[in-house]
């Protein structure tokens, strides 16, 4: 669609940026925080763990001052459950509450809207030992945690995200990590965990609307439109299979209250459908999100399954993410898109396409909670960092978002990954995403000084002009 004129970005658009607790805070065992599953994961020996990360726990004032200088209108961060409730439930750790209260106050001081993720991959380890998300008691534990958050921060935080990338946790559990000596759950177990997370999320959204009526809450999913590898009808079916199983099945439950019909039949056929107890359907039907939070990095291109083991292959440059499923779909190459040096597809037009499909399906406003490019940025001797590739990446995505807005998609804001350099989920510290460089290496912590990158100044200008020149 070519338009005579592009619509502007909305007046109160949330120009923001994101982080998550375990990737930025450090202080992994300080002030009463207990270990989460993330702290217990086995790290490949050549990448940083999360014990110090970017030391944001001690430097949040300096960091938020820099975010303010960049002009951010929103800062998306996650709360570590293990700081608030070190035993998963029970006694509240006041030091944890006061840390996040200070972070929120610091944001407010500069007019930055805090956007809070309640759960970003980091289940308390003590709950994992009792069966984790496989145990229905974890649903109650999560809702209790939610209540503590709403009681303490509900008055100061308007935008809330329930669970980050539930679809990644269920579909690619190996990408998040494995406990030392542990093994991956079976797919049957994973879809049962998924069902419990869905119930926890639904009960939390309902509670939220009772306790924080002026706020907005939504799930944060990694959404990706799929292309068929050719106009062969079987490729179209396979692309639809994977789009449903990877994306819509995870957003349909919070929005419509039940699983996508295709996904439900697929789970039944493979004997991996969750056990559903009496009352579960009502719980799922009873809750509604106010918006969809979307993490978008890339699209995928899909061909028909050949029905044998050759359907499955590791994602280029990343042995921990397996793509393809026998009898469902196989990954294919796309000559029309780019790739990062980590093998992730770069597809700004696919961003517009994914936004259109998501909005068309749910008719809910969309908040982008992640989008960005990982690269081993170089700190120059004069303290500058020339990350023109990041500027290019974000500029193109924002241009496509503006086209999507012109297409009629309702957008709340854009919080790319990441506000500041953080530890990558499984590829360490050399894979950087931030607008602000943190001077540390994989193992040498150096001085952890902060240096705005070129993208920092570029984004500052974008925010100042409300995206007018994009
Ligand atoms: C998303 C996660 C983030 C972040 C990002 C980049 O899936 O929500 O926590 O890690 O991906 O991925 P990575 O760190 O693997 O490069």
mmCIF file of C-alpha atoms in Angstrom, residues 20-21 23-33 50-64 75 78 80 83-84 93-100 102-103 420 450:
data_model
loop_
_atom_site.group_PDB
_atom_site.id
_atom_site.type_symbol
_atom_site.label_atom_id
_atom_site.label_comp_id
_atom_site.label_asym_id
_atom_site.label_seq_id
_atom_site.Cartn_x
_atom_site.Cartn_y
_atom_site.Cartn_z
ATOM 1 C CA UNK A 20 15.367 -7.325 32.320
ATOM 2 C CA UNK A 21 16.394 -7.876 35.921
ATOM 3 C CA UNK A 23 20.490 -9.319 32.494
ATOM 4 C CA UNK A 24 21.159 -5.842 33.886
ATOM 5 C CA UNK A 25 21.032 -5.755 37.691
ATOM 6 C CA UNK A 26 23.777 -8.031 38.975
ATOM 7 C CA UNK A 27 23.830 -8.158 42.806
ATOM 8 C CA UNK A 28 22.514 -11.665 42.313
ATOM 9 C CA UNK A 29 22.872 -12.621 45.979
ATOM 10 C CA UNK A 30 22.572 -9.237 47.696
ATOM 11 C CA UNK A 31 20.055 -7.711 50.084
ATOM 12 C CA UNK A 32 18.120 -10.895 50.631
ATOM 13 C CA UNK A 33 17.673 -11.952 47.005
ATOM 14 C CA UNK A 50 24.611 -12.946 35.486
ATOM 15 C CA UNK A 51 26.203 -12.324 38.885
ATOM 16 C CA UNK A 52 27.346 -8.758 38.105
ATOM 17 C CA UNK A 53 25.728 -8.134 34.706
ATOM 18 C CA UNK A 54 25.747 -4.336 34.164
ATOM 19 C CA UNK A 55 25.678 -3.587 37.896
ATOM 20 C CA UNK A 56 22.464 -1.611 37.453
ATOM 21 C CA UNK A 57 21.445 -2.570 40.987
ATOM 22 C CA UNK A 58 24.132 -0.198 42.292
ATOM 23 C CA UNK A 59 24.143 2.279 39.406
ATOM 24 C CA UNK A 60 20.455 2.687 38.560
ATOM 25 C CA UNK A 61 20.529 6.408 39.418
ATOM 26 C CA UNK A 62 23.336 7.093 36.970
ATOM 27 C CA UNK A 63 21.641 4.870 34.368
ATOM 28 C CA UNK A 64 18.218 6.473 34.690
ATOM 29 C CA UNK A 75 11.663 2.491 30.699
ATOM 30 C CA UNK A 78 11.518 -6.441 35.059
ATOM 31 C CA UNK A 80 13.052 -10.082 40.123
ATOM 32 C CA UNK A 83 14.137 -9.990 45.449
ATOM 33 C CA UNK A 84 10.540 -9.441 46.499
ATOM 34 C CA UNK A 93 11.746 -8.735 51.536
ATOM 35 C CA UNK A 94 11.498 -5.009 52.259
ATOM 36 C CA UNK A 95 14.899 -4.347 50.662
ATOM 37 C CA UNK A 96 13.575 -5.719 47.399
ATOM 38 C CA UNK A 97 10.487 -3.532 47.614
ATOM 39 C CA UNK A 98 12.528 -0.450 48.364
ATOM 40 C CA UNK A 99 14.918 -1.095 45.445
ATOM 41 C CA UNK A 100 12.095 -1.108 42.895
ATOM 42 C CA UNK A 102 13.491 3.781 44.222
ATOM 43 C CA UNK A 103 13.830 2.783 40.559
ATOM 44 C CA UNK A 420 21.911 -0.126 28.081
ATOM 45 C CA UNK A 450 28.895 4.024 30.866
#
